[in-house]
């Protein structure tokens, strides 16, 4: 197994809007799409589309979304042995509103994701031990995230923590045990209480985490690019210039692709560059997982951009 994703899945309910309605107002929206999402599932699919062997530890409800979610993961070649149903609970859903500038607003109802527990990590231990990398996010209970970080340390498996959605309850004693901490600029601002409007401010905010003991901080900044900060250096990778249609899931696209190339060759900078291009290409199409390119499409895109 190349990558183990321990995390969330959601069903995306995407409304493409002109304006958000005010209180008591009803407006017509021009389009609607339903798709598969959730930060964990998105990252798993992105890595799988690049060619990684991926397993997912997650929970679905017992509603009409559950079987389709599992089938979707399996259609991408993802191992779902430890994807299980929770009786009497809805699957996770994410109402998403995308405006005409491709900016999005997202609500999440965690549903069955709330029931992914530390015991589920231990239950999957036999297969998790074979993974080369573990990816985590915060749409599942924090104790489960902490158990997975400890599991990685116990078995010498590198761990990526994506602190999304950002939570001030996140225990940095555990974060410091991870190998890569990957927030976007908004999450970095929430976690550090520091401004992030400029590259210099991004470095200063990330340095707070580095000083706490985090080894690698990688900040995704949308069309501003990506910043990789360690104790020794900071490196900025420019974003690919594209015409954005829908930015939903771009951060997850970056993390899944980054994880794939990190496992393949261990070159962090190359993995960041490829992942930035992958994320850039993903925003040129509508949807979340459905917008993620294949490895062939990514390489063709990179060649076209020299």
PDB file of C-alpha atoms in Angstrom:
ATOM      1  CA  UNK A   1       0.000   0.000   0.000  1.00  0.00           C
ATOM      2  CA  UNK A   2       1.387   3.413  -0.972  1.00  0.00           C
ATOM      3  CA  UNK A   3      -0.962   5.736   0.901  1.00  0.00           C
ATOM      4  CA  UNK A   4      -3.502   5.336   3.698  1.00  0.00           C
ATOM      5  CA  UNK A   5      -6.102   8.077   4.063  1.00  0.00           C
ATOM      6  CA  UNK A   6      -7.820   8.133   7.441  1.00  0.00           C
ATOM      7  CA  UNK A   7     -10.554  10.688   7.068  1.00  0.00           C
ATOM      8  CA  UNK A   8     -13.852  11.952   5.822  1.00  0.00           C
ATOM      9  CA  UNK A   9     -16.137  11.443   2.883  1.00  0.00           C
ATOM     10  CA  UNK A  10     -19.028  13.690   1.885  1.00  0.00           C
ATOM     11  CA  UNK A  11     -21.638  13.977  -0.819  1.00  0.00           C
ATOM     12  CA  UNK A  12     -21.199  17.396  -2.446  1.00  0.00           C
ATOM     13  CA  UNK A  13     -24.397  19.316  -3.202  1.00  0.00           C
ATOM     14  CA  UNK A  14     -23.099  22.109  -5.437  1.00  0.00           C
ATOM     15  CA  UNK A  15     -25.200  25.171  -6.299  1.00  0.00           C
ATOM     16  CA  UNK A  16     -23.774  27.561  -8.883  1.00  0.00           C
ATOM     17  CA  UNK A  17     -25.089  30.994  -7.912  1.00  0.00           C
ATOM     18  CA  UNK A  18     -25.137  34.615  -9.028  1.00  0.00           C
ATOM     19  CA  UNK A  19     -25.808  36.044  -5.539  1.00  0.00           C
ATOM     20  CA  UNK A  20     -26.326  34.578  -2.089  1.00  0.00           C
ATOM     21  CA  UNK A  21     -29.915  35.172  -0.910  1.00  0.00           C
ATOM     22  CA  UNK A  22     -30.480  37.534   1.985  1.00  0.00           C
ATOM     23  CA  UNK A  23     -32.567  36.561   5.002  1.00  0.00           C
ATOM     24  CA  UNK A  24     -36.096  35.766   3.862  1.00  0.00           C
ATOM     25  CA  UNK A  25     -35.171  36.064   0.182  1.00  0.00           C
ATOM     26  CA  UNK A  26     -35.553  33.383  -2.491  1.00  0.00           C
ATOM     27  CA  UNK A  27     -33.333  33.553  -5.562  1.00  0.00           C
ATOM     28  CA  UNK A  28     -33.016  31.341  -8.613  1.00  0.00           C
ATOM     29  CA  UNK A  29     -29.612  29.729  -9.203  1.00  0.00           C
ATOM     30  CA  UNK A  30     -28.505  28.816 -12.730  1.00  0.00           C
ATOM     31  CA  UNK A  31     -27.176  25.304 -12.109  1.00  0.00           C
ATOM     32  CA  UNK A  32     -26.767  22.436  -9.626  1.00  0.00           C
ATOM     33  CA  UNK A  33     -24.494  19.394  -9.498  1.00  0.00           C
ATOM     34  CA  UNK A  34     -24.191  16.504  -7.078  1.00  0.00           C
ATOM     35  CA  UNK A  35     -20.891  14.690  -6.660  1.00  0.00           C
ATOM     36  CA  UNK A  36     -18.583  12.891  -4.277  1.00  0.00           C
ATOM     37  CA  UNK A  37     -16.367  14.842  -1.925  1.00  0.00           C
ATOM     38  CA  UNK A  38     -15.098  15.126   1.632  1.00  0.00           C
ATOM     39  CA  UNK A  39     -11.523  16.118   2.264  1.00  0.00           C
ATOM     40  CA  UNK A  40     -10.320  12.601   2.980  1.00  0.00           C
ATOM     41  CA  UNK A  41     -12.036  11.025  -0.014  1.00  0.00           C
ATOM     42  CA  UNK A  42     -10.901  13.855  -2.302  1.00  0.00           C
ATOM     43  CA  UNK A  43      -7.283  13.379  -1.278  1.00  0.00           C
ATOM     44  CA  UNK A  44      -7.566   9.615  -1.695  1.00  0.00           C
ATOM     45  CA  UNK A  45      -9.025   9.970  -5.193  1.00  0.00           C
ATOM     46  CA  UNK A  46      -6.382  12.520  -6.232  1.00  0.00           C
ATOM     47  CA  UNK A  47      -3.575  10.177  -5.172  1.00  0.00           C
ATOM     48  CA  UNK A  48      -5.271   7.190  -6.827  1.00  0.00           C
ATOM     49  CA  UNK A  49      -5.713   9.074 -10.114  1.00  0.00           C
ATOM     50  CA  UNK A  50      -1.952   9.647 -10.124  1.00  0.00           C
ATOM     51  CA  UNK A  51      -1.413   5.896  -9.805  1.00  0.00           C
ATOM     52  CA  UNK A  52      -0.865   5.338  -6.081  1.00  0.00           C
ATOM     53  CA  UNK A  53      -2.258   2.280  -4.328  1.00  0.00           C
ATOM     54  CA  UNK A  54      -4.587   3.849  -1.765  1.00  0.00           C
ATOM     55  CA  UNK A  55      -6.637   2.529   1.152  1.00  0.00           C
ATOM     56  CA  UNK A  56      -9.241   4.530   3.017  1.00  0.00           C
ATOM     57  CA  UNK A  57     -10.410   4.249   6.612  1.00  0.00           C
ATOM     58  CA  UNK A  58     -13.749   6.072   6.806  1.00  0.00           C
ATOM     59  CA  UNK A  59     -17.433   5.792   7.770  1.00  0.00           C
ATOM     60  CA  UNK A  60     -20.629   6.222   5.780  1.00  0.00           C
ATOM     61  CA  UNK A  61     -24.239   6.317   6.988  1.00  0.00           C
ATOM     62  CA  UNK A  62     -27.045   3.909   6.222  1.00  0.00           C
ATOM     63  CA  UNK A  63     -28.793   6.231   3.771  1.00  0.00           C
ATOM     64  CA  UNK A  64     -29.080   6.299  -0.022  1.00  0.00           C
ATOM     65  CA  UNK A  65     -25.655   7.981  -0.342  1.00  0.00           C
ATOM     66  CA  UNK A  66     -23.691   5.210   1.418  1.00  0.00           C
ATOM     67  CA  UNK A  67     -23.431   2.480  -1.226  1.00  0.00           C
ATOM     68  CA  UNK A  68     -22.779   5.006  -3.986  1.00  0.00           C
ATOM     69  CA  UNK A  69     -19.952   6.545  -1.956  1.00  0.00           C
ATOM     70  CA  UNK A  70     -18.300   3.151  -1.489  1.00  0.00           C
ATOM     71  CA  UNK A  71     -18.762   2.297  -5.185  1.00  0.00           C
ATOM     72  CA  UNK A  72     -17.211   5.616  -6.142  1.00  0.00           C
ATOM     73  CA  UNK A  73     -14.086   4.948  -4.063  1.00  0.00           C
ATOM     74  CA  UNK A  74     -13.783   1.456  -5.508  1.00  0.00           C
ATOM     75  CA  UNK A  75     -14.195   2.811  -9.054  1.00  0.00           C
ATOM     76  CA  UNK A  76     -10.922   4.688  -8.506  1.00  0.00           C
ATOM     77  CA  UNK A  77      -9.183   1.533  -7.265  1.00  0.00           C
ATOM     78  CA  UNK A  78      -9.248   2.577  -3.606  1.00  0.00           C
ATOM     79  CA  UNK A  79      -9.231  -0.226  -1.022  1.00  0.00           C
ATOM     80  CA  UNK A  80     -12.484   0.089   1.003  1.00  0.00           C
ATOM     81  CA  UNK A  81     -12.045  -2.871   3.343  1.00  0.00           C
ATOM     82  CA  UNK A  82     -12.159  -0.469   6.294  1.00  0.00           C
ATOM     83  CA  UNK A  83     -14.930   1.773   4.961  1.00  0.00           C
ATOM     84  CA  UNK A  84     -17.946   0.845   7.085  1.00  0.00           C
ATOM     85  CA  UNK A  85     -21.568   1.887   7.670  1.00  0.00           C
ATOM     86  CA  UNK A  86     -23.025   3.473  10.814  1.00  0.00           C
ATOM     87  CA  UNK A  87     -26.615   2.411  11.491  1.00  0.00           C
ATOM     88  CA  UNK A  88     -29.171   5.155  12.064  1.00  0.00           C
ATOM     89  CA  UNK A  89     -26.878   7.933  10.849  1.00  0.00           C
ATOM     90  CA  UNK A  90     -26.723  10.009   7.689  1.00  0.00           C
ATOM     91  CA  UNK A  91     -23.667  10.062   5.489  1.00  0.00           C
ATOM     92  CA  UNK A  92     -21.655  13.281   5.495  1.00  0.00           C
ATOM     93  CA  UNK A  93     -22.965  15.965   3.149  1.00  0.00           C
ATOM     94  CA  UNK A  94     -21.526  19.289   1.985  1.00  0.00           C
ATOM     95  CA  UNK A  95     -23.792  22.002   0.541  1.00  0.00           C
ATOM     96  CA  UNK A  96     -21.465  24.134  -1.623  1.00  0.00           C
ATOM     97  CA  UNK A  97     -22.185  27.513  -3.212  1.00  0.00           C
ATOM     98  CA  UNK A  98     -19.982  28.607  -6.123  1.00  0.00           C
ATOM     99  CA  UNK A  99     -20.270  32.190  -7.366  1.00  0.00           C
ATOM    100  CA  UNK A 100     -19.547  33.651 -10.803  1.00  0.00           C
ATOM    101  CA  UNK A 101     -15.931  34.362  -9.839  1.00  0.00           C
ATOM    102  CA  UNK A 102     -15.486  30.633  -9.026  1.00  0.00           C
ATOM    103  CA  UNK A 103     -15.157  31.382  -5.296  1.00  0.00           C
ATOM    104  CA  UNK A 104     -16.922  28.970  -2.993  1.00  0.00           C
ATOM    105  CA  UNK A 105     -18.719  28.864   0.347  1.00  0.00           C
ATOM    106  CA  UNK A 106     -19.094  25.456   1.979  1.00  0.00           C
ATOM    107  CA  UNK A 107     -21.147  24.014   4.819  1.00  0.00           C
ATOM    108  CA  UNK A 108     -20.412  20.517   6.108  1.00  0.00           C
ATOM    109  CA  UNK A 109     -22.646  18.112   7.991  1.00  0.00           C
ATOM    110  CA  UNK A 110     -20.248  15.462   9.249  1.00  0.00           C
ATOM    111  CA  UNK A 111     -22.820  12.712   9.795  1.00  0.00           C
ATOM    112  CA  UNK A 112     -21.153   9.299   9.938  1.00  0.00           C
ATOM    113  CA  UNK A 113     -17.707  10.898   9.858  1.00  0.00           C
ATOM    114  CA  UNK A 114     -18.254  11.793  13.523  1.00  0.00           C
ATOM    115  CA  UNK A 115     -18.242   8.079  14.281  1.00  0.00           C
ATOM    116  CA  UNK A 116     -14.748   7.356  12.945  1.00  0.00           C
ATOM    117  CA  UNK A 117     -13.018   6.502  16.216  1.00  0.00           C
ATOM    118  CA  UNK A 118      -9.488   5.635  17.422  1.00  0.00           C
ATOM    119  CA  UNK A 119     -10.597   2.001  17.607  1.00  0.00           C
ATOM    120  CA  UNK A 120     -11.152   2.081  13.839  1.00  0.00           C
ATOM    121  CA  UNK A 121      -7.495   2.978  13.359  1.00  0.00           C
ATOM    122  CA  UNK A 122      -6.454   0.013  15.494  1.00  0.00           C
ATOM    123  CA  UNK A 123      -8.928  -2.244  13.684  1.00  0.00           C
ATOM    124  CA  UNK A 124      -7.194  -1.447  10.384  1.00  0.00           C
ATOM    125  CA  UNK A 125      -3.686  -1.793  11.858  1.00  0.00           C
ATOM    126  CA  UNK A 126      -2.669  -4.869   9.887  1.00  0.00           C
ATOM    127  CA  UNK A 127      -3.143  -3.145   6.541  1.00  0.00           C
ATOM    128  CA  UNK A 128      -2.143   0.332   7.757  1.00  0.00           C
ATOM    129  CA  UNK A 129       1.287  -1.030   8.674  1.00  0.00           C
ATOM    130  CA  UNK A 130       1.944  -1.689   4.986  1.00  0.00           C
ATOM    131  CA  UNK A 131       1.411   1.970   3.994  1.00  0.00           C
ATOM    132  CA  UNK A 132       4.283   4.258   3.054  1.00  0.00           C
ATOM    133  CA  UNK A 133       2.391   7.408   4.074  1.00  0.00           C
ATOM    134  CA  UNK A 134      -0.669   8.382   6.142  1.00  0.00           C
ATOM    135  CA  UNK A 135      -2.854  11.405   5.318  1.00  0.00           C
ATOM    136  CA  UNK A 136      -5.148  13.042   7.900  1.00  0.00           C
ATOM    137  CA  UNK A 137      -7.611  15.968   7.989  1.00  0.00           C
ATOM    138  CA  UNK A 138      -9.929  17.430  10.660  1.00  0.00           C
ATOM    139  CA  UNK A 139     -13.402  16.431   9.423  1.00  0.00           C
ATOM    140  CA  UNK A 140     -13.202  13.467  11.819  1.00  0.00           C
ATOM    141  CA  UNK A 141     -12.889  13.487  15.651  1.00  0.00           C
ATOM    142  CA  UNK A 142      -9.574  14.861  16.905  1.00  0.00           C
ATOM    143  CA  UNK A 143      -8.854  11.810  19.121  1.00  0.00           C
ATOM    144  CA  UNK A 144      -8.900   9.695  15.941  1.00  0.00           C
ATOM    145  CA  UNK A 145      -6.450  12.086  14.285  1.00  0.00           C
ATOM    146  CA  UNK A 146      -4.167  11.861  17.337  1.00  0.00           C
ATOM    147  CA  UNK A 147      -4.322   8.053  17.386  1.00  0.00           C
ATOM    148  CA  UNK A 148      -3.414   7.939  13.703  1.00  0.00           C
ATOM    149  CA  UNK A 149      -0.441  10.272  14.262  1.00  0.00           C
ATOM    150  CA  UNK A 150       0.765   8.039  17.089  1.00  0.00           C
ATOM    151  CA  UNK A 151       0.279   4.986  14.886  1.00  0.00           C
ATOM    152  CA  UNK A 152       2.485   6.541  12.241  1.00  0.00           C
ATOM    153  CA  UNK A 153       5.206   7.242  14.787  1.00  0.00           C
ATOM    154  CA  UNK A 154       4.976   3.734  16.232  1.00  0.00           C
ATOM    155  CA  UNK A 155       5.462   2.155  12.809  1.00  0.00           C
ATOM    156  CA  UNK A 156       7.831   4.709  11.228  1.00  0.00           C
ATOM    157  CA  UNK A 157       5.238   5.813   8.673  1.00  0.00           C
ATOM    158  CA  UNK A 158       5.412   9.508   7.635  1.00  0.00           C
ATOM    159  CA  UNK A 159       2.234  11.484   8.351  1.00  0.00           C
ATOM    160  CA  UNK A 160       0.648  14.457   6.570  1.00  0.00           C
ATOM    161  CA  UNK A 161      -1.797  16.556   8.608  1.00  0.00           C
ATOM    162  CA  UNK A 162      -4.117  18.874   6.690  1.00  0.00           C
ATOM    163  CA  UNK A 163      -5.726  21.085   9.399  1.00  0.00           C
ATOM    164  CA  UNK A 164      -8.984  21.559   7.555  1.00  0.00           C
ATOM    165  CA  UNK A 165     -11.354  22.765   8.688  1.00  0.00           C
ATOM    166  CA  UNK A 166      -9.075  24.674  11.082  1.00  0.00           C
ATOM    167  CA  UNK A 167      -9.735  24.074  14.775  1.00  0.00           C
ATOM    168  CA  UNK A 168      -8.239  26.027  17.649  1.00  0.00           C
ATOM    169  CA  UNK A 169      -8.694  22.864  19.723  1.00  0.00           C
ATOM    170  CA  UNK A 170      -5.958  21.157  17.685  1.00  0.00           C
ATOM    171  CA  UNK A 171      -3.219  19.941  20.062  1.00  0.00           C
ATOM    172  CA  UNK A 172       0.173  20.987  18.687  1.00  0.00           C
ATOM    173  CA  UNK A 173       1.934  18.382  20.804  1.00  0.00           C
ATOM    174  CA  UNK A 174       0.450  15.930  18.299  1.00  0.00           C
ATOM    175  CA  UNK A 175       0.907  18.162  15.274  1.00  0.00           C
ATOM    176  CA  UNK A 176       4.635  18.277  16.000  1.00  0.00           C
ATOM    177  CA  UNK A 177       4.754  14.502  15.630  1.00  0.00           C
ATOM    178  CA  UNK A 178       3.609  14.765  12.007  1.00  0.00           C
ATOM    179  CA  UNK A 179       6.065  15.081   9.153  1.00  0.00           C
ATOM    180  CA  UNK A 180       4.157  17.566   6.969  1.00  0.00           C
ATOM    181  CA  UNK A 181       1.631  20.152   8.132  1.00  0.00           C
ATOM    182  CA  UNK A 182      -0.310  21.549   5.155  1.00  0.00           C
ATOM    183  CA  UNK A 183      -2.779  24.403   5.825  1.00  0.00           C
ATOM    184  CA  UNK A 184      -4.079  26.977   3.381  1.00  0.00           C
ATOM    185  CA  UNK A 185      -3.502  30.639   4.223  1.00  0.00           C
ATOM    186  CA  UNK A 186      -6.903  31.039   5.935  1.00  0.00           C
ATOM    187  CA  UNK A 187      -6.272  28.025   8.151  1.00  0.00           C
ATOM    188  CA  UNK A 188      -2.793  29.321   8.962  1.00  0.00           C
ATOM    189  CA  UNK A 189      -4.312  32.636  10.024  1.00  0.00           C
ATOM    190  CA  UNK A 190      -6.852  30.933  12.295  1.00  0.00           C
ATOM    191  CA  UNK A 191      -4.278  28.643  13.913  1.00  0.00           C
ATOM    192  CA  UNK A 192      -1.645  31.335  14.549  1.00  0.00           C
ATOM    193  CA  UNK A 193      -3.745  34.524  14.948  1.00  0.00           C
ATOM    194  CA  UNK A 194      -1.310  36.142  12.527  1.00  0.00           C
ATOM    195  CA  UNK A 195      -1.997  38.133   9.331  1.00  0.00           C
ATOM    196  CA  UNK A 196      -1.294  36.305   6.060  1.00  0.00           C
ATOM    197  CA  UNK A 197      -1.837  38.974   3.416  1.00  0.00           C
ATOM    198  CA  UNK A 198       1.761  38.930   2.121  1.00  0.00           C
ATOM    199  CA  UNK A 199       4.431  36.315   1.524  1.00  0.00           C
ATOM    200  CA  UNK A 200       6.461  37.729   4.403  1.00  0.00           C
ATOM    201  CA  UNK A 201       3.488  37.440   6.735  1.00  0.00           C
ATOM    202  CA  UNK A 202       2.960  33.847   5.601  1.00  0.00           C
ATOM    203  CA  UNK A 203       6.588  33.085   6.512  1.00  0.00           C
ATOM    204  CA  UNK A 204       6.251  34.742   9.917  1.00  0.00           C
ATOM    205  CA  UNK A 205       3.030  32.892  10.740  1.00  0.00           C
ATOM    206  CA  UNK A 206       4.466  29.552   9.582  1.00  0.00           C
ATOM    207  CA  UNK A 207       7.608  30.207  11.636  1.00  0.00           C
ATOM    208  CA  UNK A 208       5.465  30.170  14.773  1.00  0.00           C
ATOM    209  CA  UNK A 209       4.557  26.573  13.955  1.00  0.00           C
ATOM    210  CA  UNK A 210       8.150  25.719  13.097  1.00  0.00           C
ATOM    211  CA  UNK A 211       9.258  27.121  16.460  1.00  0.00           C
ATOM    212  CA  UNK A 212       6.688  24.900  18.164  1.00  0.00           C
ATOM    213  CA  UNK A 213       8.452  21.912  16.604  1.00  0.00           C
ATOM    214  CA  UNK A 214       6.661  21.309  13.289  1.00  0.00           C
ATOM    215  CA  UNK A 215       9.261  20.022  10.805  1.00  0.00           C
ATOM    216  CA  UNK A 216       7.680  21.026   7.474  1.00  0.00           C
ATOM    217  CA  UNK A 217       4.928  23.590   6.913  1.00  0.00           C
ATOM    218  CA  UNK A 218       3.519  23.797   3.384  1.00  0.00           C
ATOM    219  CA  UNK A 219       1.026  26.635   2.902  1.00  0.00           C
ATOM    220  CA  UNK A 220      -1.267  26.530  -0.121  1.00  0.00           C
ATOM    221  CA  UNK A 221      -2.235  30.064  -1.199  1.00  0.00           C
ATOM    222  CA  UNK A 222      -4.506  29.617  -4.216  1.00  0.00           C
ATOM    223  CA  UNK A 223      -3.399  31.743  -7.152  1.00  0.00           C
ATOM    224  CA  UNK A 224      -0.545  33.120  -5.023  1.00  0.00           C
ATOM    225  CA  UNK A 225       1.222  29.761  -5.156  1.00  0.00           C
ATOM    226  CA  UNK A 226       2.627  27.498  -2.436  1.00  0.00           C
ATOM    227  CA  UNK A 227       5.129  28.223   0.349  1.00  0.00           C
ATOM    228  CA  UNK A 228       7.308  25.495   1.917  1.00  0.00           C
ATOM    229  CA  UNK A 229       8.870  26.530   5.219  1.00  0.00           C
ATOM    230  CA  UNK A 230      11.379  24.642   7.394  1.00  0.00           C
ATOM    231  CA  UNK A 231      13.877  25.772  10.037  1.00  0.00           C
ATOM    232  CA  UNK A 232      16.539  26.128   7.360  1.00  0.00           C
ATOM    233  CA  UNK A 233      14.672  27.673   4.447  1.00  0.00           C
ATOM    234  CA  UNK A 234      11.508  28.928   2.811  1.00  0.00           C
ATOM    235  CA  UNK A 235      10.722  28.183  -0.823  1.00  0.00           C
ATOM    236  CA  UNK A 236       7.876  29.606  -2.893  1.00  0.00           C
ATOM    237  CA  UNK A 237       6.428  27.759  -5.872  1.00  0.00           C
ATOM    238  CA  UNK A 238       4.329  29.839  -8.262  1.00  0.00           C
ATOM    239  CA  UNK A 239       0.849  28.736  -9.215  1.00  0.00           C
ATOM    240  CA  UNK A 240      -0.021  27.829 -12.780  1.00  0.00           C
ATOM    241  CA  UNK A 241      -1.933  30.604 -14.535  1.00  0.00           C
ATOM    242  CA  UNK A 242      -5.299  29.177 -15.552  1.00  0.00           C
ATOM    243  CA  UNK A 243      -8.878  30.345 -16.005  1.00  0.00           C
ATOM    244  CA  UNK A 244     -10.650  29.147 -12.858  1.00  0.00           C
ATOM    245  CA  UNK A 245     -14.169  27.765 -13.200  1.00  0.00           C
ATOM    246  CA  UNK A 246     -14.626  26.106  -9.787  1.00  0.00           C
ATOM    247  CA  UNK A 247     -12.015  26.102  -7.006  1.00  0.00           C
ATOM    248  CA  UNK A 248     -13.836  23.535  -4.855  1.00  0.00           C
ATOM    249  CA  UNK A 249     -11.479  20.743  -3.771  1.00  0.00           C
ATOM    250  CA  UNK A 250      -8.308  22.364  -5.110  1.00  0.00           C
ATOM    251  CA  UNK A 251      -6.522  22.107  -1.762  1.00  0.00           C
ATOM    252  CA  UNK A 252      -7.381  18.419  -1.528  1.00  0.00           C
ATOM    253  CA  UNK A 253      -6.167  17.938  -5.103  1.00  0.00           C
ATOM    254  CA  UNK A 254      -2.827  19.436  -4.082  1.00  0.00           C
ATOM    255  CA  UNK A 255      -2.440  17.186  -1.037  1.00  0.00           C
ATOM    256  CA  UNK A 256      -3.363  13.951  -2.811  1.00  0.00           C
ATOM    257  CA  UNK A 257      -1.009  14.651  -5.717  1.00  0.00           C
ATOM    258  CA  UNK A 258       1.768  15.842  -3.382  1.00  0.00           C
ATOM    259  CA  UNK A 259       1.450  12.622  -1.361  1.00  0.00           C
ATOM    260  CA  UNK A 260       1.713  10.500  -4.510  1.00  0.00           C
ATOM    261  CA  UNK A 261       4.948  12.080  -5.733  1.00  0.00           C
ATOM    262  CA  UNK A 262       6.414  12.244  -2.227  1.00  0.00           C
ATOM    263  CA  UNK A 263       5.986   8.478  -1.902  1.00  0.00           C
ATOM    264  CA  UNK A 264       7.315   7.888  -5.417  1.00  0.00           C
ATOM    265  CA  UNK A 265      10.643   9.682  -5.099  1.00  0.00           C
ATOM    266  CA  UNK A 266      10.886  11.556  -1.769  1.00  0.00           C
ATOM    267  CA  UNK A 267      11.647  14.857  -3.535  1.00  0.00           C
ATOM    268  CA  UNK A 268       9.562  17.410  -1.618  1.00  0.00           C
ATOM    269  CA  UNK A 269      10.103  20.339  -3.980  1.00  0.00           C
ATOM    270  CA  UNK A 270       9.306  18.328  -7.100  1.00  0.00           C
ATOM    271  CA  UNK A 271       6.190  16.954  -5.383  1.00  0.00           C
ATOM    272  CA  UNK A 272       5.067  20.507  -4.551  1.00  0.00           C
ATOM    273  CA  UNK A 273       5.566  21.673  -8.143  1.00  0.00           C
ATOM    274  CA  UNK A 274       3.625  18.743  -9.591  1.00  0.00           C
ATOM    275  CA  UNK A 275       0.867  19.124  -7.010  1.00  0.00           C
ATOM    276  CA  UNK A 276       0.549  22.861  -7.683  1.00  0.00           C
ATOM    277  CA  UNK A 277       0.060  22.101 -11.375  1.00  0.00           C
ATOM    278  CA  UNK A 278      -2.444  19.326 -10.577  1.00  0.00           C
ATOM    279  CA  UNK A 279      -4.466  21.680  -8.367  1.00  0.00           C
ATOM    280  CA  UNK A 280      -4.302  24.410 -11.002  1.00  0.00           C
ATOM    281  CA  UNK A 281      -5.584  22.070 -13.671  1.00  0.00           C
ATOM    282  CA  UNK A 282      -8.414  20.892 -11.388  1.00  0.00           C
ATOM    283  CA  UNK A 283      -9.962  24.373 -11.062  1.00  0.00           C
ATOM    284  CA  UNK A 284     -10.493  24.615 -14.811  1.00  0.00           C
ATOM    285  CA  UNK A 285     -13.443  22.190 -14.533  1.00  0.00           C
ATOM    286  CA  UNK A 286     -16.587  22.088 -12.433  1.00  0.00           C
ATOM    287  CA  UNK A 287     -16.943  19.722  -9.501  1.00  0.00           C
ATOM    288  CA  UNK A 288     -14.538  18.246  -7.008  1.00  0.00           C
ATOM    289  CA  UNK A 289     -13.261  14.726  -7.672  1.00  0.00           C
ATOM    290  CA  UNK A 290     -14.722  14.892 -11.171  1.00  0.00           C
ATOM    291  CA  UNK A 291     -12.402  17.806 -11.951  1.00  0.00           C
ATOM    292  CA  UNK A 292      -9.195  15.973 -11.028  1.00  0.00           C
ATOM    293  CA  UNK A 293      -6.954  15.171 -14.017  1.00  0.00           C
ATOM    294  CA  UNK A 294      -5.363  11.834 -14.786  1.00  0.00           C
ATOM    295  CA  UNK A 295      -1.589  11.378 -14.717  1.00  0.00           C
ATOM    296  CA  UNK A 296      -1.546  11.556 -18.513  1.00  0.00           C
ATOM    297  CA  UNK A 297      -3.468  14.855 -18.492  1.00  0.00           C
ATOM    298  CA  UNK A 298      -1.147  16.274 -15.838  1.00  0.00           C
ATOM    299  CA  UNK A 299       1.993  15.422 -17.775  1.00  0.00           C
ATOM    300  CA  UNK A 300       0.524  16.876 -20.964  1.00  0.00           C
ATOM    301  CA  UNK A 301      -0.346  20.053 -19.067  1.00  0.00           C
ATOM    302  CA  UNK A 302       3.163  20.311 -17.622  1.00  0.00           C
ATOM    303  CA  UNK A 303       4.728  19.790 -21.036  1.00  0.00           C
ATOM    304  CA  UNK A 304       2.522  22.504 -22.524  1.00  0.00           C
ATOM    305  CA  UNK A 305       3.735  24.885 -19.798  1.00  0.00           C
ATOM    306  CA  UNK A 306       7.359  23.835 -20.203  1.00  0.00           C
TER     307      UNK A 306
END
